[in-house]
Short mmCIF file of C-alpha atoms and ligand atoms in Angstrom, two decimals:
data_model
loop_
_atom_site.label_atom_id
_atom_site.label_comp_id
_atom_site.label_asym_id
_atom_site.label_seq_id
_atom_site.Cartn_x
_atom_site.Cartn_y
_atom_site.Cartn_z
CA MET D 1136 2.84 42.66 16.19
CA GLU D 1137 4.09 40.97 13.05
CA ARG D 1138 3.76 37.39 14.93
CA ILE D 1139 0.03 38.36 15.60
CA THR D 1140 -0.67 39.12 11.98
CA ASP D 1141 0.93 36.28 10.75
CA THR D 1142 -0.80 33.60 12.99
CA LEU D 1143 -4.15 35.17 12.26
CA LYS D 1144 -3.60 34.65 8.65
CA ILE D 1145 -3.19 30.93 9.34
CA LEU D 1146 -6.30 30.70 11.15
CA ASN D 1147 -8.32 32.86 8.95
CA GLU D 1148 -11.33 31.27 7.60
CA GLU D 1149 -10.47 31.56 3.83
CA ASP D 1150 -7.06 29.89 4.53
CA LYS D 1151 -7.74 27.14 6.60
CA GLN D 1152 -6.19 23.41 5.84
CA ASN D 1153 -6.56 23.60 2.30
CA LEU D 1154 -10.35 22.97 2.57
CA ASP D 1155 -10.92 25.67 -0.02
CA ASN D 1156 -7.51 26.19 -1.50
CA ALA D 1157 -7.00 24.43 -4.66
CA ARG D 1158 -3.96 21.96 -5.47
CA ILE D 1159 -2.66 21.42 -8.88
CA SER D 1160 -1.06 18.62 -10.45
CA VAL D 1161 2.75 18.08 -10.98
CA ASP D 1162 4.76 17.91 -14.18
CA GLU D 1163 5.19 14.10 -14.92
CA SER D 1164 7.68 13.13 -17.57
CA ASN D 1165 5.55 12.51 -20.51
CA ASP D 1166 7.09 11.20 -23.42
CA GLY D 1167 4.64 10.55 -26.07
CA LYS D 1168 1.74 10.86 -23.46
CA ARG D 1169 -1.13 13.06 -23.61
CA LYS D 1170 -1.18 15.74 -21.12
CA LEU D 1171 -3.79 16.03 -18.17
CA TYR D 1172 -4.16 18.92 -15.78
CA ILE D 1173 -6.00 18.22 -12.43
CA GLU D 1174 -6.96 20.82 -10.03
CA SER D 1175 -8.25 19.63 -6.56
CA TYR D 1176 -10.65 21.26 -3.94
CA GLY D 1177 -11.81 20.34 -0.74
CA CYS D 1178 -10.38 17.90 2.05
CA GLN D 1179 -7.73 15.59 1.92
CA MET D 1180 -9.90 12.93 0.65
CA ASN D 1181 -10.33 14.66 -2.54
CA PHE D 1182 -6.72 15.28 -2.87
CA ALA D 1183 -6.25 11.21 -2.28
CA ASP D 1184 -8.96 10.78 -4.94
CA SER D 1185 -6.92 13.09 -7.26
CA GLU D 1186 -4.10 10.63 -6.90
CA ILE D 1187 -6.30 7.62 -7.91
CA VAL D 1188 -7.76 9.54 -10.93
CA ALA D 1189 -4.12 10.22 -12.06
CA SER D 1190 -3.22 6.65 -11.76
CA ILE D 1191 -6.46 5.50 -13.85
CA LEU D 1192 -5.49 7.96 -16.49
CA ARG D 1193 -1.95 7.17 -16.55
CA ASP D 1194 -2.81 3.75 -17.53
CA ASN D 1195 -4.78 4.92 -20.48
CA GLY D 1196 -1.92 7.27 -21.99
CA PHE D 1197 -2.07 10.42 -19.84
CA ALA D 1198 0.52 12.11 -17.81
CA THR D 1199 -0.08 14.95 -15.55
CA THR D 1200 1.24 18.67 -16.03
CA SER D 1201 1.26 21.79 -13.83
CA LYS D 1202 0.11 23.98 -16.72
CA TYR D 1203 -3.54 23.99 -17.84
CA GLU D 1204 -2.88 25.72 -21.15
CA ASP D 1205 -0.65 22.72 -22.04
CA ALA D 1206 -3.52 20.35 -21.36
CA GLU D 1207 -5.87 18.03 -23.66
CA LEU D 1208 -7.84 17.21 -20.57
CA ILE D 1209 -8.54 19.58 -17.67
CA LEU D 1210 -10.16 18.04 -14.70
CA LEU D 1211 -11.33 20.05 -11.59
CA ASN D 1212 -12.04 17.75 -8.57
CA THR D 1213 -14.45 19.82 -6.77
CA CYS D 1214 -16.01 20.11 -3.14
CA ALA D 1215 -19.54 21.03 -2.09
CA ILE D 1216 -19.24 21.36 1.64
CA ARG D 1217 -20.03 25.28 1.52
CA ASP D 1218 -21.42 27.64 -1.03
CA ASN D 1219 -18.18 29.62 -1.26
CA ALA D 1220 -16.40 26.32 -2.22
CA GLU D 1221 -18.92 25.94 -5.09
CA GLN D 1222 -18.69 29.46 -6.34
CA LYS D 1223 -14.79 29.09 -6.57
CA VAL D 1224 -15.43 26.15 -9.01
CA ARG D 1225 -17.93 28.32 -10.95
CA ASN D 1226 -15.33 30.99 -11.20
CA ARG D 1227 -12.40 28.64 -12.42
CA LEU D 1228 -14.83 27.26 -15.09
CA GLN D 1229 -15.60 30.82 -16.41
CA HIS D 1230 -11.84 31.44 -16.58
CA LEU D 1231 -11.71 28.31 -18.57
CA ILE D 1232 -13.81 29.23 -21.41
CA PRO D 1233 -11.18 31.13 -23.49
CA ILE D 1234 -8.90 28.10 -23.38
CA LYS D 1235 -11.85 26.08 -24.86
CA LYS D 1236 -12.46 28.66 -27.36
CA LYS D 1237 -8.79 28.80 -28.59
CA ASN D 1238 -8.72 24.93 -28.84
CA PRO D 1239 -11.91 23.32 -29.00
CA LEU D 1240 -10.46 19.81 -28.78
CA VAL D 1241 -9.67 20.41 -25.04
CA LYS D 1242 -11.92 18.49 -22.99
CA ILE D 1243 -13.15 19.64 -19.33
CA GLY D 1244 -14.42 17.59 -16.60
CA VAL D 1245 -15.98 18.37 -13.07
CA LEU D 1246 -14.99 15.54 -10.57
CA GLY D 1247 -16.00 14.98 -6.97
CA CYS D 1248 -18.64 16.21 -4.77
CA MET D 1249 -19.98 19.20 -6.80
CA ALA D 1250 -20.38 16.97 -9.66
CA GLU D 1251 -22.09 14.44 -7.51
CA ARG D 1252 -24.58 17.21 -6.20
CA LEU D 1253 -25.57 18.83 -9.26
CA LYS D 1254 -25.42 15.79 -11.84
CA ALA D 1255 -26.40 16.54 -15.28
CA LYS D 1256 -27.75 19.92 -14.44
CA LEU D 1257 -24.34 21.25 -14.26
CA LEU D 1258 -23.76 20.57 -17.82
CA GLU D 1259 -26.62 23.17 -18.39
CA GLU D 1260 -25.49 25.48 -16.07
CA GLU D 1261 -21.74 25.49 -17.17
CA LYS D 1262 -21.51 25.12 -20.84
CA VAL D 1263 -17.86 24.57 -20.86
CA VAL D 1264 -18.16 21.35 -19.13
CA ASP D 1265 -17.77 18.08 -21.27
CA MET D 1266 -17.91 15.54 -18.16
CA VAL D 1267 -19.50 15.00 -14.94
CA VAL D 1268 -17.98 12.38 -13.00
CA GLY D 1269 -18.99 11.36 -9.21
CA PRO D 1270 -16.54 10.36 -6.57
CA ASP D 1271 -17.57 6.52 -7.25
CA ALA D 1272 -17.07 6.59 -11.20
CA TYR D 1273 -13.52 7.06 -11.40
CA ARG D 1274 -12.73 3.90 -12.84
CA ASP D 1275 -14.93 4.73 -15.91
CA LEU D 1276 -13.13 8.02 -16.68
CA PRO D 1277 -11.47 6.58 -19.68
CA ARG D 1278 -14.70 5.60 -21.26
CA LEU D 1279 -16.13 9.00 -20.33
CA VAL D 1280 -13.03 10.80 -21.70
CA GLU D 1281 -13.43 8.71 -25.18
CA GLU D 1282 -17.24 9.68 -25.15
CA ALA D 1283 -16.50 13.25 -24.61
CA GLU D 1284 -13.90 13.12 -27.51
CA THR D 1285 -16.65 12.28 -29.94
CA GLY D 1286 -18.44 15.43 -29.12
CA GLN D 1287 -21.00 14.31 -26.78
CA LYS D 1288 -21.30 15.26 -22.93
CA ALA D 1289 -20.39 12.43 -20.70
CA VAL D 1290 -21.91 11.87 -17.15
CA ASN D 1291 -21.53 8.96 -14.53
CA VAL D 1292 -22.63 9.86 -11.08
CA PHE D 1293 -23.32 6.34 -9.92
CA LEU D 1294 -22.86 6.05 -6.22
CA SER D 1295 -21.59 2.34 -5.35
CA ARG D 1296 -21.85 0.45 -2.21
CA GLU D 1297 -18.56 -1.40 -2.65
CA GLU D 1298 -16.06 0.71 -4.48
CA THR D 1299 -13.07 1.58 -2.44
CA TYR D 1300 -10.40 1.70 -5.24
CA ALA D 1301 -8.37 -0.67 -3.12
CA ASP D 1302 -6.25 -2.19 -5.93
CA ILE D 1303 -5.13 1.27 -7.44
CA THR D 1304 -1.87 2.56 -6.46
CA PRO D 1305 -2.21 6.07 -6.16
CA ILE D 1306 0.24 8.49 -8.13
CA ARG D 1307 1.68 10.73 -5.61
CA LEU D 1308 0.82 14.33 -6.75
CA ASP D 1309 2.54 17.48 -5.00
CA SER D 1310 4.24 15.03 -2.60
CA ASN D 1311 7.18 15.99 -0.29
CA GLY D 1312 8.12 12.34 -0.49
CA VAL D 1313 7.92 11.95 3.36
CA THR D 1314 4.14 12.21 4.34
CA ALA D 1315 1.24 10.70 2.34
CA PHE D 1316 -2.29 10.16 2.72
CA ILE D 1317 -4.03 6.61 2.64
CA SER D 1318 -7.76 6.17 2.32
CA ILE D 1319 -9.05 3.70 4.38
CA MET D 1320 -12.88 4.12 3.69
CA ARG D 1321 -15.26 6.13 1.84
CA GLY D 1322 -18.58 7.55 2.21
CA CYS D 1323 -20.56 8.49 5.41
CA ASP D 1324 -23.54 7.02 7.12
CA ASN D 1325 -23.83 9.86 9.53
CA MET D 1326 -26.81 12.46 9.01
CA CYS D 1327 -25.34 15.61 10.53
CA SER D 1328 -28.15 17.88 9.37
CA PHE D 1329 -25.90 20.64 7.98
CA CYS D 1330 -23.78 18.19 5.88
CA VAL D 1331 -23.72 17.35 2.22
CA VAL D 1332 -21.42 14.71 2.54
CA PRO D 1333 -23.62 11.83 2.66
CA TYR D 1334 -25.21 12.74 -0.55
CA THR D 1335 -22.14 13.41 -2.39
CA ARG D 1336 -20.05 10.44 -1.23
CA GLY D 1337 -22.72 7.78 -0.67
CA ARG D 1338 -22.94 5.00 2.12
CA GLU D 1339 -20.07 4.29 4.35
CA ARG D 1340 -17.68 1.51 3.13
CA SER D 1341 -14.16 0.27 4.46
CA ARG D 1342 -11.34 -0.81 2.21
CA ASP D 1343 -9.67 -4.21 2.78
CA PRO D 1344 -7.06 -3.76 5.50
CA HIS D 1345 -4.61 -5.84 4.03
CA SER D 1346 -4.33 -3.43 0.83
CA ILE D 1347 -4.12 -0.74 3.67
CA VAL D 1348 -0.79 -2.24 5.23
CA LYS D 1349 0.45 -2.90 1.71
CA GLU D 1350 0.22 0.63 0.69
CA ALA D 1351 1.73 1.86 3.91
CA THR D 1352 4.43 -0.84 3.70
CA ASP D 1353 5.29 0.19 -0.17
CA LEU D 1354 5.25 3.89 0.92
CA PHE D 1355 7.78 3.33 3.78
CA ASN D 1356 9.98 1.40 1.30
CA GLN D 1357 9.95 4.40 -0.97
CA GLY D 1358 11.03 6.66 1.79
CA TYR D 1359 7.88 7.89 3.39
CA ARG D 1360 8.15 8.19 6.97
CA GLU D 1361 4.39 9.12 8.08
CA VAL D 1362 1.05 8.21 6.93
CA THR D 1363 -2.45 9.66 7.71
CA LEU D 1364 -5.38 7.28 7.54
CA LEU D 1365 -8.30 8.97 6.01
CA GLY D 1366 -12.17 8.62 6.07
CA GLN D 1367 -15.06 11.08 7.05
CA ASN D 1368 -15.57 8.96 10.24
CA VAL D 1369 -12.30 6.87 10.73
CA ASP D 1370 -13.85 5.38 14.08
CA SER D 1371 -16.47 3.62 12.51
CA TYR D 1372 -14.01 1.59 10.07
CA LYS D 1373 -15.17 -2.14 10.14
CA TRP D 1374 -14.07 -4.50 7.41
CA SER D 1375 -15.58 -8.00 7.26
CA PRO D 1376 -14.15 -10.55 4.60
CA GLU D 1377 -16.70 -11.75 2.29
CA ASN D 1378 -17.56 -15.40 2.36
CA SER D 1379 -15.73 -15.43 5.79
CA GLU D 1380 -15.83 -18.70 7.53
CA ASN D 1381 -12.86 -18.38 10.05
CA ALA D 1382 -11.59 -14.87 9.17
CA GLU D 1383 -12.22 -12.09 11.61
CA SER D 1384 -13.64 -8.66 11.18
CA VAL D 1385 -11.22 -5.75 11.62
CA ASN D 1386 -12.21 -2.52 13.65
CA PHE D 1387 -10.27 0.81 13.35
CA ALA D 1388 -8.08 -0.04 16.56
CA GLN D 1389 -7.08 -3.11 15.04
CA LEU D 1390 -6.28 -1.51 11.80
CA LEU D 1391 -4.28 1.35 13.53
CA GLU D 1392 -2.20 -1.40 15.15
CA MET D 1393 -1.62 -3.30 11.95
CA VAL D 1394 -0.30 -0.07 10.26
CA ALA D 1395 1.81 0.91 13.33
CA LEU D 1396 3.59 -2.49 13.09
CA VAL D 1397 4.61 -1.73 9.47
CA ASN D 1398 7.94 -0.19 10.78
CA PRO D 1399 8.46 1.73 14.19
CA ASP D 1400 9.90 4.60 12.14
CA LEU D 1401 6.81 5.08 10.09
CA ARG D 1402 4.52 7.69 11.80
CA ILE D 1403 0.78 7.08 11.79
CA ARG D 1404 -1.85 9.82 11.85
CA PHE D 1405 -5.58 9.50 11.19
CA SER D 1406 -8.68 11.83 10.47
CA THR D 1407 -11.44 12.43 11.12
CA SER D 1408 -12.88 11.07 14.44
CA HIS D 1409 -16.25 11.61 15.17
CA PRO D 1410 -16.86 11.93 19.04
CA LYS D 1411 -19.48 9.37 19.15
CA ASP D 1412 -17.35 6.75 17.77
CA ILE D 1413 -13.80 6.94 19.31
CA THR D 1414 -13.45 4.23 21.75
CA ASP D 1415 -11.16 3.52 24.50
CA GLU D 1416 -9.87 0.72 22.67
CA VAL D 1417 -8.47 3.29 19.85
CA LEU D 1418 -7.12 5.42 22.77
CA TYR D 1419 -5.24 2.59 24.32
CA THR D 1420 -3.78 1.49 20.89
CA MET D 1421 -2.40 5.05 20.45
CA LYS D 1422 -1.01 4.79 23.83
CA LYS D 1423 0.86 1.48 23.20
CA TYR D 1424 2.65 2.47 19.91
CA GLU D 1425 4.92 5.28 20.28
CA ASN D 1426 4.69 5.71 16.35
CA ILE D 1427 0.88 6.53 16.51
CA CYS D 1428 0.92 10.23 16.71
CA LYS D 1429 -0.86 11.60 20.03
CA TYR D 1430 -3.06 13.95 18.18
CA ILE D 1431 -6.72 13.95 17.67
CA HIS D 1432 -8.92 15.77 15.17
CA LEU D 1433 -12.33 15.96 17.02
CA PRO D 1434 -14.88 18.18 15.40
CA ALA D 1435 -17.29 19.41 18.13
CA GLN D 1436 -19.43 21.78 15.82
CA SER D 1437 -20.87 23.54 18.82
CA GLY D 1438 -20.86 23.81 22.58
CA SER D 1439 -24.37 23.98 23.04
CA THR D 1440 -26.59 20.64 23.53
CA ARG D 1441 -29.65 22.21 21.84
CA ILE D 1442 -27.69 23.00 18.83
CA LEU D 1443 -26.02 19.65 18.74
CA GLU D 1444 -29.24 18.15 18.85
CA LEU D 1445 -30.61 20.16 15.81
CA MET D 1446 -27.27 19.35 14.00
CA ASN D 1447 -28.14 15.37 14.81
CA ARG D 1448 -24.56 14.95 16.23
CA THR D 1449 -25.88 12.37 18.31
CA TYR D 1450 -23.84 13.63 21.38
CA THR D 1451 -24.30 16.39 23.90
CA ARG D 1452 -22.28 18.85 25.40
CA GLU D 1453 -21.51 16.77 28.73
CA TRP D 1454 -20.77 13.55 26.43
CA TYR D 1455 -18.12 15.42 24.37
CA ILE D 1456 -16.68 16.93 27.41
CA ASN D 1457 -16.27 13.59 28.98
CA LYS D 1458 -14.53 12.15 25.87
CA ILE D 1459 -12.08 14.86 25.96
CA ASP D 1460 -11.43 14.12 29.72
CA ARG D 1461 -11.19 10.60 28.77
CA ILE D 1462 -8.37 11.55 26.04
CA ARG D 1463 -6.45 13.37 28.57
CA GLU D 1464 -6.77 10.79 31.05
CA ILE D 1465 -5.35 8.02 28.85
CA LEU D 1466 -2.98 10.15 26.59
CA GLY D 1467 -1.94 12.66 29.06
CA GLU D 1468 -2.57 16.33 28.89
CA GLU D 1469 -0.11 16.82 26.14
CA CYS D 1470 -1.95 15.09 23.67
CA GLY D 1471 -2.96 17.39 20.62
CA ILE D 1472 -6.59 18.04 20.05
CA SER D 1473 -8.12 20.19 17.29
CA GLN D 1474 -11.67 20.99 16.54
CA ASP D 1475 -14.25 22.11 13.79
CA ILE D 1476 -16.85 24.71 14.76
CA ILE D 1477 -19.70 25.80 12.77
CA ALA D 1478 -20.78 29.56 13.67
CA GLY D 1479 -24.43 30.82 13.49
CA PHE D 1480 -26.12 27.57 12.60
CA CYS D 1481 -29.91 27.66 12.61
CA THR D 1482 -31.45 29.16 15.70
CA GLU D 1483 -28.36 29.74 17.29
CA THR D 1484 -28.56 32.32 20.24
CA GLU D 1485 -26.17 34.34 22.03
CA GLU D 1486 -26.11 31.87 24.95
CA ASP D 1487 -25.65 28.88 22.56
CA HIS D 1488 -22.68 31.01 21.20
CA GLN D 1489 -21.24 31.53 24.53
CA GLU D 1490 -21.40 27.69 25.35
CA THR D 1491 -19.47 27.07 22.14
CA LEU D 1492 -16.87 29.56 23.40
CA SER D 1493 -16.74 28.12 26.89
CA LEU D 1494 -16.29 24.68 25.42
CA LEU D 1495 -13.27 26.14 23.74
CA GLU D 1496 -11.85 27.38 26.81
CA TYR D 1497 -12.48 24.19 28.52
CA VAL D 1498 -10.64 21.97 26.23
CA LYS D 1499 -7.90 24.41 25.04
CA TYR D 1500 -7.59 23.10 21.64
CA ASP D 1501 -4.46 23.16 19.88
CA TYR D 1502 -5.98 24.53 16.82
CA GLY D 1503 -9.08 24.55 14.87
CA TYR D 1504 -11.05 24.89 11.55
CA MET D 1505 -14.08 27.34 12.03
CA PHE D 1506 -16.63 28.14 9.45
CA ALA D 1507 -19.80 30.00 9.24
CA TYR D 1508 -23.08 27.99 8.66
CA SER D 1509 -23.52 27.54 4.87
CA GLU D 1510 -26.99 26.12 3.87
CA ARG D 1511 -26.68 23.24 1.55
CA PRO D 1512 -29.55 22.68 -0.58
CA ASN D 1513 -31.65 19.17 0.11
CA THR D 1514 -29.88 18.60 3.52
CA PRO D 1515 -32.14 17.72 6.40
CA ALA D 1516 -31.21 21.46 7.79
CA ALA D 1517 -32.36 22.91 4.55
CA LYS D 1518 -35.41 21.29 4.49
CA LYS D 1519 -36.42 21.50 8.23
CA LEU D 1520 -34.91 24.58 9.63
CA LYS D 1521 -34.66 28.03 8.91
CA ASP D 1522 -31.30 29.62 8.03
CA ASP D 1523 -32.04 32.41 10.39
CA ILE D 1524 -28.78 33.97 11.64
CA ALA D 1525 -27.82 37.13 9.87
CA GLU D 1526 -24.83 36.82 7.68
CA ASP D 1527 -23.21 39.82 9.91
CA VAL D 1528 -24.11 38.22 13.22
CA LYS D 1529 -22.38 34.71 11.87
CA LYS D 1530 -19.34 36.64 10.81
CA ARG D 1531 -18.96 38.30 14.17
CA ARG D 1532 -19.55 35.22 16.20
CA LEU D 1533 -17.12 33.38 13.94
CA ASN D 1534 -14.58 36.20 14.47
CA GLU D 1535 -15.06 35.69 18.40
CA ILE D 1536 -14.45 32.00 17.75
CA ILE D 1537 -11.37 32.47 15.69
CA ALA D 1538 -9.85 35.16 18.12
CA LEU D 1539 -10.09 32.97 21.05
CA GLN D 1540 -8.84 29.79 19.18
CA GLN D 1541 -5.93 32.09 18.37
CA ARG D 1542 -5.27 32.86 22.10
CA LEU D 1543 -5.55 29.22 22.92
CA SER D 1544 -3.31 27.98 20.37
CA PHE D 1545 -0.96 30.49 21.49
CA GLU D 1546 -1.17 29.21 25.16
CA ARG D 1547 -0.87 25.43 24.17
CA ASN D 1548 2.19 26.26 22.14
CA LYS D 1549 3.72 28.18 25.16
CA LEU D 1550 3.61 24.66 26.90
CA ALA D 1551 5.51 23.25 24.31
CA VAL D 1552 8.65 25.77 24.89
CA GLY D 1553 11.63 24.63 26.86
CA LYS D 1554 10.98 20.94 26.01
CA VAL D 1555 12.59 18.55 23.49
CA HIS D 1556 10.30 17.46 20.63
CA LYS D 1557 10.80 14.44 18.03
CA VAL D 1558 10.23 16.38 14.73
CA LEU D 1559 9.91 14.73 11.24
CA VAL D 1560 11.48 16.86 8.80
CA GLU D 1561 9.44 17.59 5.79
CA GLY D 1562 11.39 20.09 3.70
CA PHE D 1563 12.62 23.74 3.89
CA SER D 1564 10.72 26.24 6.19
CA LYS D 1565 8.32 28.61 4.24
CA ARG D 1566 10.72 31.52 4.75
CA SER D 1567 14.19 30.24 4.49
CA ASN D 1568 16.25 27.56 3.04
CA GLU D 1569 18.51 28.00 6.11
CA HIS D 1570 15.77 26.44 8.30
CA LEU D 1571 13.82 23.14 8.14
CA GLN D 1572 10.51 22.45 9.02
CA GLY D 1573 8.67 19.79 10.12
CA ARG D 1574 5.97 18.57 12.80
CA ASN D 1575 6.09 17.05 16.14
CA ASP D 1576 3.91 14.40 17.52
CA GLN D 1577 1.18 16.63 18.35
CA ASN D 1578 0.99 17.91 14.77
CA LYS D 1579 2.48 21.22 15.54
CA VAL D 1580 4.76 22.92 12.95
CA VAL D 1581 8.32 23.21 14.21
CA VAL D 1582 11.07 25.36 12.51
CA PHE D 1583 14.75 25.02 13.26
CA PRO D 1584 18.28 25.62 11.77
CA LYS D 1585 18.95 23.34 8.84
CA GLU D 1586 22.67 22.03 10.09
CA HIS D 1587 23.24 18.76 8.18
CA PHE D 1588 19.78 17.39 8.55
CA LYS D 1589 17.44 16.69 5.50
CA LYS D 1590 13.96 15.66 4.35
CA GLY D 1591 12.65 12.51 6.10
CA ASP D 1592 15.00 12.71 9.34
CA TYR D 1593 13.85 12.46 12.70
CA VAL D 1594 15.35 15.37 14.82
CA ASN D 1595 15.30 15.96 18.42
CA VAL D 1596 14.46 19.71 18.50
CA PHE D 1597 14.60 21.86 21.86
CA VAL D 1598 11.99 24.59 21.39
CA THR D 1599 12.73 28.19 22.87
CA ASP D 1600 10.03 30.23 21.21
CA CYS D 1601 6.72 30.19 19.60
CA THR D 1602 3.78 31.83 17.92
CA ALA D 1603 0.11 30.60 17.94
CA ALA D 1604 0.85 28.55 14.69
CA THR D 1605 4.69 27.59 14.95
CA LEU D 1606 7.30 26.16 17.54
CA ILE D 1607 10.80 27.41 17.10
CA GLY D 1608 13.96 25.73 18.27
CA HIS D 1609 17.24 24.33 17.53
CA SER D 1610 18.26 20.49 17.22
CA VAL D 1611 19.83 18.79 20.25
CA THR D 1612 21.53 15.58 20.73
CA GLU D 1613 19.98 14.60 24.15
CA GLU D 1614 16.80 12.28 24.07
CA LEU D 1615 13.25 13.62 24.67
CA VAL D 1616 12.37 14.58 28.04
N1 SAH T 2109 -16.60 13.98 8.56
C1 SAH T 2109 -15.75 15.17 9.12
C2 SAH T 2109 -15.87 16.47 8.63
C3 SAH T 2109 -16.28 16.70 7.03
S1 SAH T 2109 -16.66 18.29 6.65
C4 SAH T 2109 -16.63 15.32 10.56
O1 SAH T 2109 -17.43 14.64 10.80
O2 SAH T 2109 -15.92 15.86 11.29
C5 SAH T 2109 -15.39 19.31 7.52
C6 SAH T 2109 -16.05 20.44 8.31
O3 SAH T 2109 -16.79 21.36 7.53
C7 SAH T 2109 -17.31 19.83 9.27
O4 SAH T 2109 -16.75 19.35 10.30
C8 SAH T 2109 -17.95 21.15 9.43
O5 SAH T 2109 -17.35 21.81 10.66
C9 SAH T 2109 -17.80 21.71 8.34
N2 SAH T 2109 -18.94 21.90 7.52
C10 SAH T 2109 -19.91 20.95 7.04
N3 SAH T 2109 -20.89 21.32 6.47
C11 SAH T 2109 -21.00 22.72 6.70
C12 SAH T 2109 -21.97 23.59 6.38
N4 SAH T 2109 -23.00 23.47 5.51
N5 SAH T 2109 -21.68 24.97 6.79
C13 SAH T 2109 -20.29 25.31 7.51
N6 SAH T 2109 -19.47 24.43 7.67
C14 SAH T 2109 -19.90 23.06 7.30
FE1 SF4 T 2110 -20.93 15.15 7.41
FE2 SF4 T 2110 -21.46 14.43 9.91
FE3 SF4 T 2110 -20.52 12.74 8.03
FE4 SF4 T 2110 -18.90 14.27 8.81
S1 SF4 T 2110 -19.85 12.65 10.17
S2 SF4 T 2110 -19.22 13.82 6.74
S3 SF4 T 2110 -20.00 16.12 9.21
S4 SF4 T 2110 -22.28 13.96 7.77
FE1 F3S T 2111 -15.65 18.66 0.29
FE2 F3S T 2111 -16.79 16.55 -0.53
FE3 F3S T 2111 -14.41 16.69 0.98
S1 F3S T 2111 -17.86 18.27 -0.04
S2 F3S T 2111 -15.12 18.43 2.07
S3 F3S T 2111 -14.65 17.45 -1.07
S4 F3S T 2111 -15.97 14.94 0.93
#
């Protein structure tokens, strides 16, 4: 019973993959520097952006702190993906009013997707805010801070077609020293009808592959053993050199290979893949390199072709299923696959919902991130479709999807029992300092007794037990089977 409650918590909508959980900046040594506090919401790309922001501001005399009470500059890097993500930020801003009253010299900035969505309107709505800065304007932060310090309100929400921050070395905030994220592209050119990201992040652009390989190499030399390549749609990564005469362009499969070759002991992951763009070439590259993890996050959003069409996902249920079959064919049954699903999209019927449940049954996802549809202003869905599914129906369908995923996760994890898994140790387990925790190739969390192992080690773990969220085992000396 305890196990079930435990894992339910992990898959609970409010608790999912940091999507709505804030991350706060760390205490840097700050001799003589001014203190900066950054709180980040949303996806991994936003967390990666905060590390770029910290780097830009460090060059301008700021060091990060974990206590907002101590900071001269408070930045919230925000998410706009669902209404509750924005509400969280608004509540947070209310909490900051007394801080500002106590010390009017403190400046408060809103960065990220909510800043981009609301622009200067945010200054009117939330009086405590001094700066509104969109995701492509972070190089301008030093100037904007100066402007705010003269008592004016400062805004830059310009979206760029080129900015990739390729030359900026991020300051790793909140890092375990073993795993790190590398942004490989920005923006999104897809037009999923429910989604605000194309409006908050702008057009898709890819970062110079050589700067990516250099960042991965530097991380490896600093002791990191895993990098996750980040983008809204990594499979459409495409970089072409400017003024190219002989130089070739680089696609995602080629980039994967370039990063895999940095060192066989550096694990590579990537997120997110759009089902329409992941190619056989990518799957074969994954197969070719042991250090590219056999795990794919492949958001389906719905199992109903009719709903997928309204969502403008550009694939059908059958097409998606074919893609899954192809993954299993090339990478084997064991390849980890996870999903994103939206429950209760406009016009969704019980039959559509049943199709989503049956898709889950078919794929047998290892885990997933599940959401109730939240209408976002000015998106194609908000303009053309009615948000007509009652909240209680959305919640009920969402709960059915979560419960089914819970069972499937448990079933998939049971298949891992009785086998040896190569685990990259990330630190102590959440519950005890006698146990370590890491992940296997398929991105499953594995917990085992510490013995003499430490962070950053690869350990062969024989798995003896599992919950829907965790594998449990002990180290063995024999090789993987
Ligand atoms: N680029 C990624 C996902 C970005 S947003 C992709 O294409 O898969 C992460 C997830 O949030 C989406 O996959 C979707 O499931 C969910 N999401 C996006 N907009 C939403 C909305 N308006 N309401 C509810 N969930 C949403
Ligand atoms: Fe949004 Fe679709 Fe782009 Fe993902 S691919 S960020 S869901 S528009
Ligand atoms: Fe949120 Fe923006 Fe990421 S809307 S999910 S922070 S791209």
